[in-house]
Amino acid sequence: MITPVLPTYNRAPLSFAEGRGSWLTTTDGERFLDLGAGIAVNVLGHAAPELVEVLTAQANKLWHVSNLYTIPEQEKLARALVDATFADTVFFTNSGTEAAELAVKMARKYWYEKGGRSDIVAFEGAFHGRSSAAIAASGSEKMVKGFGPLLPGFRQVPFDDPASLDAITDTTAAVIIEPMQGEGGIRVASDAFLRALRAKCDATGALLIFDEVQCGMGRTGKLFAHEWAGVTPDIMMVAKGIGGGFPLGAVLATEAAAAGMVAGTHGSTYGGNPLGCAIGGKVMDVVNDPSFLAEVARKAALFRQGLEGLVASYPEVFEGVRGQGLLLGLKCKAQVADVVKAAYAQNLLTVPAADNVLRLLPALNIPDEDIAEAIARLDKAAASV
């Protein structure tokens, strides 16, 4: 039977009608505890009152005018991002995939203006989106099979491996990396590796691109994950959490890295519209607060402690805990698909990842009692596997 929606998703048999905080209610009235947060999107939970207030106020004033005009809400959010990061300039998109496209274009345009480098080094296990440039960067068979010929110029090397630095040479235009791989199995690049990577890029002139679409916006306990290593990129991709559930993304860059992106080199009809940027501005106000980020770190420690207990209690189901902050993973010995299904039976939503990992990325303001409830439900799920 042909369905009206293109069947590219392997969907669970669940439909939700309402959400509040860390809880979702199905169309049949069942309540589920959500440890997926729309895949790291709903950083303040479902129907966050402060976001509903801003959305309603802006919707009653102005939704969209296009980038033919100056947009005050966009200017304000860009200023907040610049003030909080390494960046000098920001371009707004609607998604992480669009951010990846611009990051690649920006790096190649930089070198076009300076002498023609185009090769980009990426990392095995990466996920940068599903556009032509993004799948070429990932290079995995699952992502690229049937979609050739691929955009040329990408080379994949082992993640978090010092030997990979040898692939970066005086002919490399850029290096693109997630400081923490989400889809790739909650794998964290060591601080030492990120520092060595920054140094190698500096030595060769290659631009360093960080993909913080999933690990950014407070998820690790700092505004952006790379802050833990004390290094900065030249270009950074942001999305997911920045809109708190509203489609919004951004590319942040230094003035030098963005120098080639002059008028007419890139654009977006919807990117950075008044409605999206008003919401994103409020997300920044809330998340980029030292007390909020300290709470993320505290909640993460509480959550991790509970997960370590589950690993100890169910060594035949779980192998260990991965991740940082509230981007956590349970490396499974049992099939992760079976654990996800067992969690569904306990009215608990989780997300699978590569390398047989169960991904846990709740709202950043998840209450302590919901963390305790999540651990209890995971315990019952593990017992049933």
CSV table of N, CA, C and O in Angstrom, one decimal, residues 244-287:
chain,number,residue,atom,x,y,z
A,244,GLY,N,15.2,24.9,20.5
A,244,GLY,CA,14.3,24.4,21.6
A,244,GLY,C,13.1,23.6,21.0
A,244,GLY,O,12.2,23.4,21.8
A,245,GLY,N,13.2,23.2,19.8
A,245,GLY,CA,12.0,22.5,19.2
A,245,GLY,C,11.6,23.2,17.9
A,245,GLY,O,10.9,22.6,17.1
A,246,PHE,N,12.0,24.5,17.7
A,246,PHE,CA,11.7,25.2,16.5
A,246,PHE,C,12.8,25.0,15.5
A,246,PHE,O,14.0,25.0,15.9
A,247,PRO,N,12.5,24.7,14.2
A,247,PRO,CA,13.6,24.5,13.3
A,247,PRO,C,14.6,25.7,13.1
A,247,PRO,O,14.2,26.7,12.6
A,248,LEU,N,15.8,25.5,13.6
A,248,LEU,CA,16.8,26.6,13.6
A,248,LEU,C,18.2,26.0,13.6
A,248,LEU,O,18.4,25.0,14.3
A,249,GLY,N,19.0,26.6,12.8
A,249,GLY,CA,20.4,26.2,12.9
A,249,GLY,C,21.3,27.4,12.6
A,249,GLY,O,20.8,28.5,12.3
A,250,ALA,N,22.6,27.2,12.7
A,250,ALA,CA,23.5,28.3,12.4
A,250,ALA,C,24.9,27.8,12.1
A,250,ALA,O,25.3,26.7,12.5
A,251,VAL,N,25.6,28.6,11.3
A,251,VAL,CA,27.1,28.5,11.2
A,251,VAL,C,27.8,29.7,11.8
A,251,VAL,O,27.4,30.8,11.4
A,252,LEU,N,28.7,29.4,12.7
A,252,LEU,CA,29.4,30.4,13.3
A,252,LEU,C,30.8,30.4,12.8
A,252,LEU,O,31.4,29.3,12.5
A,253,ALA,N,31.5,31.5,12.6
A,253,ALA,CA,32.8,31.5,12.0
A,253,ALA,C,33.6,32.8,12.4
A,253,ALA,O,33.0,33.8,12.8
A,254,THR,N,34.9,32.6,12.3
A,254,THR,CA,35.8,33.8,12.5
A,254,THR,C,35.7,34.6,11.2
A,254,THR,O,35.2,34.2,10.1
A,255,GLU,N,36.0,35.9,11.4
A,255,GLU,CA,36.0,36.8,10.2
A,255,GLU,C,36.9,36.3,9.1
A,255,GLU,O,36.5,36.4,7.9
A,256,ALA,N,38.1,35.7,9.4
A,256,ALA,CA,39.0,35.3,8.4
A,256,ALA,C,38.4,34.1,7.6
A,256,ALA,O,38.4,34.0,6.4
A,257,ALA,N,37.8,33.1,8.4
A,257,ALA,CA,37.3,31.9,7.7
A,257,ALA,C,36.1,32.2,6.8
A,257,ALA,O,35.9,31.6,5.8
A,258,ALA,N,35.4,33.3,7.2
A,258,ALA,CA,34.2,33.6,6.4
A,258,ALA,C,34.4,34.7,5.3
A,258,ALA,O,33.5,35.1,4.7
A,259,ALA,N,35.7,35.0,5.1
A,259,ALA,CA,36.0,36.2,4.3
A,259,ALA,C,35.5,36.0,2.8
A,259,ALA,O,35.1,37.0,2.2
A,260,GLY,N,35.4,34.7,2.4
A,260,GLY,CA,34.9,34.5,1.0
A,260,GLY,C,33.5,34.6,0.8
A,260,GLY,O,33.0,34.7,-0.4
A,261,MET,N,32.7,34.6,1.9
A,261,MET,CA,31.2,34.5,1.8
A,261,MET,C,30.6,35.9,1.7
A,261,MET,O,30.1,36.4,2.7
A,262,VAL,N,30.8,36.5,0.5
A,262,VAL,CA,30.3,37.8,0.3
A,262,VAL,C,28.8,37.8,-0.3
A,262,VAL,O,28.3,36.7,-0.5
A,263,ALA,N,28.2,38.9,-0.5
A,263,ALA,CA,26.9,39.0,-1.0
A,263,ALA,C,26.7,38.1,-2.2
A,263,ALA,O,27.4,38.2,-3.2
A,264,GLY,N,25.6,37.3,-2.2
A,264,GLY,CA,25.3,36.4,-3.3
A,264,GLY,C,25.9,35.0,-3.3
A,264,GLY,O,25.6,34.2,-4.1
A,265,THR,N,26.8,34.7,-2.3
A,265,THR,CA,27.5,33.4,-2.3
A,265,THR,C,26.7,32.4,-1.6
A,265,THR,O,26.9,31.2,-1.7
A,266,HIS,N,25.7,32.8,-0.8
A,266,HIS,CA,24.8,31.8,-0.1
A,266,HIS,C,23.6,32.5,0.4
A,266,HIS,O,23.5,33.8,0.4
A,267,GLY,N,22.5,31.8,0.7
A,267,GLY,CA,21.3,32.4,1.1
A,267,GLY,C,20.3,31.4,1.6
A,267,GLY,O,20.6,30.1,1.5
A,268,SER,N,19.2,31.8,2.2
A,268,SER,CA,18.2,31.0,2.7
A,268,SER,C,16.9,31.8,2.8
A,268,SER,O,16.9,32.9,3.3
A,269,THR,N,15.8,31.2,2.3
A,269,THR,CA,14.5,31.9,2.4
A,269,THR,C,14.1,32.0,3.8
A,269,THR,O,13.7,33.1,4.2
A,270,TYR,N,14.1,30.9,4.5
A,270,TYR,CA,13.5,30.9,5.9
A,270,TYR,C,14.6,31.2,7.0
A,270,TYR,O,14.2,31.5,8.1
A,271,GLY,N,15.8,30.9,6.7
A,271,GLY,CA,16.8,30.9,7.7
A,271,GLY,C,16.9,32.3,8.4
A,271,GLY,O,17.0,33.3,7.8
A,272,GLY,N,16.8,32.2,9.8
A,272,GLY,CA,17.0,33.4,10.6
A,272,GLY,C,15.7,34.3,10.5
A,272,GLY,O,15.8,35.5,10.8
A,273,ASN,N,14.5,33.7,10.3
A,273,ASN,CA,13.4,34.6,10.3
A,273,ASN,C,13.0,35.1,11.7
A,273,ASN,O,13.5,34.6,12.7
A,274,PRO,N,12.2,36.1,11.8
A,274,PRO,CA,11.9,36.7,13.1
A,274,PRO,C,11.4,35.7,14.1
A,274,PRO,O,11.8,35.7,15.3
A,275,LEU,N,10.5,34.8,13.7
A,275,LEU,CA,9.9,33.8,14.7
A,275,LEU,C,11.0,32.9,15.2
A,275,LEU,O,11.1,32.7,16.4
A,276,GLY,N,11.8,32.3,14.3
A,276,GLY,CA,12.8,31.3,14.8
A,276,GLY,C,13.8,32.0,15.7
A,276,GLY,O,14.3,31.4,16.7
A,277,CYS,N,14.3,33.2,15.3
A,277,CYS,CA,15.3,33.9,16.0
A,277,CYS,C,14.8,34.4,17.4
A,277,CYS,O,15.6,34.5,18.4
A,278,ALA,N,13.6,34.8,17.5
A,278,ALA,CA,13.0,35.2,18.8
A,278,ALA,C,13.1,34.0,19.7
A,278,ALA,O,13.5,34.1,20.9
A,279,ILE,N,12.7,32.8,19.3
A,279,ILE,CA,12.7,31.6,20.1
A,279,ILE,C,14.2,31.2,20.5
A,279,ILE,O,14.5,31.0,21.6
A,280,GLY,N,15.1,31.3,19.4
A,280,GLY,CA,16.5,31.0,19.7
A,280,GLY,C,17.1,31.9,20.7
A,280,GLY,O,18.0,31.5,21.5
A,281,GLY,N,16.7,33.2,20.6
A,281,GLY,CA,17.2,34.1,21.6
A,281,GLY,C,16.9,33.8,23.0
A,281,GLY,O,17.7,33.9,23.9
A,282,LYS,N,15.6,33.3,23.2
A,282,LYS,CA,15.2,32.9,24.5
A,282,LYS,C,16.0,31.7,25.0
A,282,LYS,O,16.4,31.6,26.2
A,283,VAL,N,16.2,30.7,24.1
A,283,VAL,CA,17.0,29.5,24.4
A,283,VAL,C,18.3,29.9,24.9
A,283,VAL,O,18.8,29.4,25.9
A,284,MET,N,19.0,30.8,24.2
A,284,MET,CA,20.3,31.3,24.6
A,284,MET,C,20.3,32.0,25.9
A,284,MET,O,21.2,31.8,26.8
A,285,ASP,N,19.3,32.8,26.2
A,285,ASP,CA,19.2,33.5,27.5
A,285,ASP,C,19.1,32.5,28.6
A,285,ASP,O,19.8,32.7,29.7
A,286,VAL,N,18.4,31.4,28.4
A,286,VAL,CA,18.2,30.4,29.5
A,286,VAL,C,19.5,29.5,29.6
A,286,VAL,O,20.0,29.3,30.7
A,287,VAL,N,19.9,28.9,28.4
A,287,VAL,CA,21.0,27.9,28.5
A,287,VAL,C,22.4,28.5,28.8
A,287,VAL,O,23.2,28.0,29.5
